[in-house]
Short mmCIF file of C-alpha atoms in Angstrom, two decimals:
data_model
loop_
_atom_site.label_atom_id
_atom_site.label_comp_id
_atom_site.label_asym_id
_atom_site.label_seq_id
_atom_site.Cartn_x
_atom_site.Cartn_y
_atom_site.Cartn_z
CA MET A 1 46.67 -24.36 -13.33
CA ALA A 2 45.48 -26.23 -10.25
CA ALA A 3 45.33 -24.93 -6.70
CA VAL A 4 47.53 -26.74 -4.17
CA PRO A 5 46.86 -27.59 -0.52
CA LEU A 6 48.88 -25.78 2.13
CA PRO A 7 50.58 -27.78 4.88
CA ALA A 8 49.72 -27.11 8.51
CA VAL A 9 52.11 -24.60 10.05
CA PRO A 10 52.50 -24.15 13.85
CA GLN A 11 51.42 -20.72 15.05
CA SER A 12 54.26 -20.25 17.57
CA PRO A 13 57.62 -21.72 18.66
CA GLU A 14 55.67 -23.90 21.11
CA GLY A 15 53.78 -25.44 18.20
CA PHE A 16 50.11 -25.54 17.43
CA TYR A 17 47.81 -23.76 19.85
CA ALA A 18 45.66 -26.91 19.91
CA ILE A 19 47.17 -30.24 18.87
CA ASN A 20 43.66 -31.56 18.24
CA ASN A 21 42.97 -29.03 15.45
CA GLU A 22 45.52 -26.94 13.53
CA PHE A 23 42.91 -24.28 12.77
CA LEU A 24 41.92 -23.54 16.38
CA MET A 25 43.40 -20.17 17.33
CA ASN A 26 41.89 -19.56 20.78
CA GLY A 27 39.33 -20.93 23.18
CA PRO A 28 39.09 -24.31 24.96
CA LYS A 29 41.26 -27.02 23.44
CA GLY A 30 40.96 -30.79 23.25
CA PHE A 31 38.48 -33.21 21.73
CA GLN A 32 36.56 -33.27 25.03
CA GLU A 33 35.94 -30.88 27.88
CA TYR A 34 34.79 -32.01 31.34
CA LYS A 35 33.26 -29.81 34.02
CA MET A 36 31.57 -30.37 37.37
CA LEU A 37 28.37 -28.34 37.85
CA GLU A 38 26.11 -27.80 40.82
CA ASN A 39 23.79 -30.51 42.18
CA ASP A 40 26.17 -33.35 41.28
CA ILE A 41 25.76 -32.74 37.55
CA MET A 42 28.71 -33.45 35.27
CA PHE A 43 29.05 -31.72 31.90
CA VAL A 44 31.01 -33.12 28.98
CA ARG A 45 31.65 -31.51 25.59
CA MET A 46 32.65 -33.97 22.86
CA ASP A 47 33.69 -32.93 19.36
CA PHE A 48 32.17 -35.19 16.69
CA PRO A 49 32.58 -33.17 13.47
CA GLY A 50 30.30 -34.27 10.67
CA VAL A 51 27.73 -35.93 12.92
CA PRO A 52 24.14 -34.70 12.39
CA GLU A 53 21.75 -34.03 15.26
CA ASP A 54 20.16 -37.47 14.91
CA GLY A 55 23.43 -39.32 14.37
CA VAL A 56 24.42 -40.00 17.99
CA SER A 57 23.45 -42.63 20.56
CA VAL A 58 24.19 -42.46 24.31
CA THR A 59 23.79 -45.58 26.49
CA LEU A 60 24.16 -46.07 30.23
CA GLU A 61 25.78 -49.45 30.76
CA PRO A 62 24.30 -51.93 33.29
CA SER A 63 27.10 -51.22 35.78
CA LYS A 64 25.80 -47.61 35.95
CA ASN A 65 29.34 -46.29 36.15
CA LEU A 66 30.01 -46.19 32.40
CA VAL A 67 28.35 -44.32 29.55
CA SER A 68 29.03 -45.27 25.93
CA VAL A 69 28.60 -42.77 23.11
CA SER A 70 28.54 -43.79 19.46
CA ALA A 71 28.09 -41.43 16.54
CA HIS A 72 28.03 -41.63 12.75
CA ALA A 73 29.21 -38.92 10.35
CA PRO A 74 28.01 -39.82 6.85
CA LYS A 75 30.03 -39.34 3.69
CA VAL A 76 28.50 -36.07 2.50
CA HIS A 77 30.47 -35.43 -0.69
CA THR A 78 31.63 -37.93 -3.29
CA HIS A 79 35.22 -36.78 -2.70
CA ASP A 80 35.19 -37.42 1.05
CA PHE A 81 37.64 -40.21 1.78
CA SER A 82 35.04 -42.06 3.84
CA HIS A 83 32.34 -41.78 6.45
CA ARG A 84 33.39 -41.61 10.10
CA ASN A 85 32.23 -43.66 13.07
CA TYR A 86 32.99 -42.43 16.58
CA LEU A 87 33.00 -44.32 19.87
CA ILE A 88 33.87 -43.12 23.35
CA ILE A 89 33.20 -44.68 26.74
CA THR A 90 33.58 -42.55 29.83
CA GLY A 91 33.00 -43.47 33.43
CA LEU A 92 33.32 -42.66 37.11
CA VAL A 93 36.71 -43.11 38.75
CA CYS A 94 35.24 -43.78 42.20
CA GLY A 95 33.57 -46.84 43.67
CA CYS A 96 30.97 -45.10 45.80
CA CYS A 97 28.72 -43.47 43.20
CA GLU A 98 26.74 -44.41 40.14
CA ILE A 99 25.34 -42.48 37.18
CA SER A 100 21.64 -41.95 37.79
CA GLY A 101 20.63 -40.20 34.55
CA PHE A 102 21.71 -38.16 31.57
CA THR A 103 20.57 -35.73 28.90
CA TYR A 104 22.37 -34.68 25.73
CA HIS A 105 22.17 -32.40 22.73
CA MET A 106 24.03 -32.64 19.42
CA THR A 107 24.55 -29.55 17.25
CA ASP A 108 27.16 -28.27 14.77
CA GLY A 109 29.34 -31.34 15.26
CA VAL A 110 29.47 -31.07 19.06
CA LEU A 111 27.79 -33.31 21.64
CA ARG A 112 27.03 -31.78 25.03
CA LEU A 113 26.25 -34.35 27.68
CA HIS A 114 24.91 -33.79 31.22
CA LEU A 115 25.15 -36.68 33.68
CA SER A 116 23.81 -36.87 37.22
CA LYS A 117 25.24 -39.20 39.86
CA THR A 118 24.25 -40.44 43.32
CA ASN A 119 26.13 -41.86 46.29
CA ILE A 120 25.15 -45.53 46.54
CA LEU A 121 27.23 -46.32 49.63
CA HIS A 122 25.79 -43.46 51.68
CA PRO A 123 22.50 -42.42 50.01
CA GLN A 124 21.87 -39.66 52.56
CA ARG A 125 25.14 -37.96 51.68
CA PRO A 126 26.01 -35.97 48.54
CA SER A 127 27.99 -37.78 45.90
CA CYS A 128 31.76 -37.59 46.17
CA ASN A 129 34.03 -35.21 44.28
CA SER A 130 35.32 -37.85 41.86
CA PHE A 131 35.06 -37.15 38.18
CA LEU A 132 34.74 -38.81 34.84
CA GLY A 133 37.71 -40.51 33.26
CA GLY A 134 38.26 -41.43 29.64
CA ILE A 135 38.42 -45.04 28.53
CA ARG A 136 41.60 -45.78 26.62
CA PHE A 137 41.80 -47.97 23.53
CA ARG A 138 44.84 -50.23 23.22
CA GLY A 139 45.03 -51.17 19.58
CA ASP A 140 41.79 -52.99 18.88
CA ASP A 141 41.22 -53.76 22.56
CA LEU A 142 39.26 -51.68 25.03
CA CYS A 143 40.67 -51.03 28.47
CA ARG A 144 37.48 -50.58 30.48
CA CYS A 145 39.11 -49.00 33.54
CA PRO A 146 38.58 -45.22 33.59
CA GLN A 147 41.85 -43.31 33.29
CA ARG A 148 42.41 -39.99 35.06
CA LEU A 149 43.33 -37.67 32.21
CA PRO A 150 45.53 -34.69 33.28
CA TYR A 151 43.42 -32.21 31.31
CA ASN A 152 39.97 -33.54 32.25
CA ARG A 153 39.06 -30.28 33.94
CA ASP A 154 41.41 -27.89 32.15
CA PRO A 155 40.79 -27.31 28.42
CA TYR A 156 43.76 -24.92 28.46
CA HIS A 157 46.23 -27.50 29.79
CA PRO A 158 49.75 -27.07 28.31
CA ASP A 159 49.74 -30.70 27.16
CA LEU A 160 47.13 -29.66 24.57
CA THR A 161 49.66 -27.35 22.85
CA GLY A 162 52.60 -28.75 20.93
CA PRO A 163 54.43 -29.30 17.64
CA LEU A 164 52.65 -32.48 16.55
CA LEU A 165 48.99 -32.83 15.64
CA ILE A 166 47.18 -35.85 17.02
CA PRO A 167 44.40 -37.91 15.42
CA HIS A 168 40.91 -37.94 16.88
CA PRO A 169 41.12 -40.74 19.47
CA ASN A 170 37.42 -41.60 19.23
CA VAL A 171 37.27 -42.28 15.49
CA ARG A 172 36.92 -46.02 15.18
CA GLN A 173 36.41 -45.98 11.40
CA GLY A 174 37.28 -43.34 8.84
CA THR A 175 39.58 -40.34 8.67
CA THR A 176 40.97 -39.09 11.98
CA MET A 177 42.46 -35.69 11.14
CA ALA A 178 40.82 -32.27 10.93
CA TYR A 179 42.05 -31.59 7.38
CA GLU A 180 42.00 -33.58 4.19
CA SER A 181 42.53 -32.60 0.56
CA LYS A 182 42.30 -34.29 -2.81
CA GLN A 183 43.54 -33.18 -6.20
CA LEU A 184 40.86 -33.95 -8.78
CA GLU A 185 41.32 -34.95 -12.41
CA SER A 186 39.45 -31.80 -13.45
CA GLY A 187 42.23 -29.70 -11.95
CA SER A 188 40.10 -28.62 -8.99
CA LEU A 189 41.18 -29.10 -5.39
CA TYR A 190 38.81 -30.62 -2.85
CA VAL A 191 39.35 -29.68 0.82
CA ARG A 192 37.54 -30.76 3.99
CA LEU A 193 38.04 -28.86 7.27
CA ASP A 194 36.70 -29.77 10.70
CA MET A 195 35.66 -26.77 12.78
CA PRO A 196 33.31 -28.31 15.37
CA GLY A 197 30.92 -25.95 17.08
CA VAL A 198 30.79 -23.43 14.23
CA PRO A 199 27.23 -22.77 12.98
CA LYS A 200 26.62 -22.63 9.25
CA ASP A 201 26.38 -18.82 9.19
CA ASN A 202 29.64 -18.32 11.13
CA PHE A 203 32.01 -19.61 8.44
CA ASN A 204 33.86 -17.26 6.12
CA VAL A 205 35.99 -18.02 3.04
CA SER A 206 38.28 -15.33 1.62
CA VAL A 207 41.09 -15.08 -0.93
CA SER A 208 44.09 -12.76 -0.65
CA SER A 209 47.08 -12.88 -3.01
CA GLY A 210 46.02 -16.34 -4.05
CA ARG A 211 45.79 -17.76 -0.52
CA VAL A 212 42.44 -19.32 0.37
CA LYS A 213 41.58 -18.68 4.01
CA VAL A 214 38.77 -20.12 6.11
CA THR A 215 37.64 -18.72 9.46
CA GLY A 216 34.92 -19.86 11.82
CA GLN A 217 33.49 -18.65 15.11
CA ALA A 218 32.03 -21.23 17.48
CA PRO A 219 29.98 -19.58 20.23
CA ALA A 220 30.01 -20.89 23.79
CA VAL A 221 26.94 -23.09 24.23
CA SER A 222 25.57 -24.52 27.46
CA HIS A 223 28.50 -24.88 29.89
CA ASP A 224 31.35 -24.57 27.36
CA SER A 225 34.30 -22.77 28.98
CA ASP A 226 34.36 -20.18 26.22
CA ALA A 227 33.85 -19.56 22.53
CA ARG A 228 36.32 -20.95 19.99
CA PHE A 229 37.83 -19.23 16.99
CA TYR A 230 39.26 -21.11 14.00
CA SER A 231 41.35 -19.67 11.17
CA GLY A 232 43.79 -20.94 8.59
CA ASP A 233 45.11 -20.78 5.04
CA VAL A 234 44.02 -24.02 3.40
CA ALA A 235 45.10 -23.72 -0.25
CA MET A 236 47.14 -21.65 -2.68
CA LEU A 237 45.78 -20.68 -6.08
CA SER A 238 48.09 -20.79 -9.07
CA ALA A 239 47.81 -17.01 -9.48
CA PRO A 240 48.19 -14.34 -6.73
CA VAL A 241 44.67 -12.99 -7.13
CA ASP A 242 42.18 -11.61 -4.62
CA VAL A 243 39.15 -12.55 -6.70
CA PRO A 244 39.30 -15.99 -8.39
CA SER A 245 38.09 -16.11 -11.97
CA ARG A 246 35.84 -19.02 -11.00
CA PRO A 247 33.95 -19.14 -7.67
CA ILE A 248 34.90 -21.46 -4.84
CA LYS A 249 32.04 -23.79 -4.00
CA THR A 250 31.35 -24.61 -0.35
CA ILE A 251 29.29 -27.18 1.55
CA ILE A 252 28.81 -26.39 5.24
CA LYS A 253 27.25 -28.97 7.49
CA ASP A 254 27.57 -30.21 11.09
CA GLY A 255 30.77 -28.34 11.99
CA VAL A 256 32.53 -29.26 8.73
CA ILE A 257 33.21 -27.06 5.71
CA ARG A 258 34.03 -28.57 2.35
CA LEU A 259 35.52 -26.50 -0.47
CA LEU A 260 35.78 -27.23 -4.17
CA ILE A 261 38.47 -24.86 -5.44
CA PRO A 262 38.62 -24.64 -9.26
CA SER A 263 41.82 -24.21 -11.21
CA VAL A 264 42.60 -20.66 -12.27
#
């Protein structure tokens, strides 16, 4: 008999710990994390699960107050629903400074971006205390005025906990949720899980009483607020076994784990 996917279940009466990912149990929440560093450097963490190290492009726009980030996550397995294309534009919310440079690094499905800024109205003075704002999409249109997001500087903001999961706002093409499953004609179950930031060696798959569980530990890198821990039951086998009669196959790449769970 075939294994069946398990629906996402909130971890507490308040809902999911992180509405951006049902498997995140603790650590900083949200698809992005913003932080002001010393020397007028701004740090941004962006989750782009499935994107390889060479799959991202960062561009400073001519205005020098906006940075556009595009990324491509290829379709790795034949049973993936599709590839994914990401796009985010972030910018300064002040009128006195401009972005003077940036560096970035992409690893395990997470982009970490460092931006420097200078005061163009008063060059002898330090830049102001303004921060980056996210650019909102309205349907197919782009509102190019930076919005002050309430959780820009707080990845533990209560708005990031709740009963309803939200799609990835920066996916412009492809699947937007952290979990997808597909029942195959062979009787096997195909499952894809996003756990951005988790290195290949930090994933674990276990079976207990027929429940297939995946955990992942994402260490704090660069200026991340903290490490992140993911965990969740993703499928139920047809028999309450601890050791399946046929092994579960896994593909782990760029902060995404894919499982092919055979029928028992």
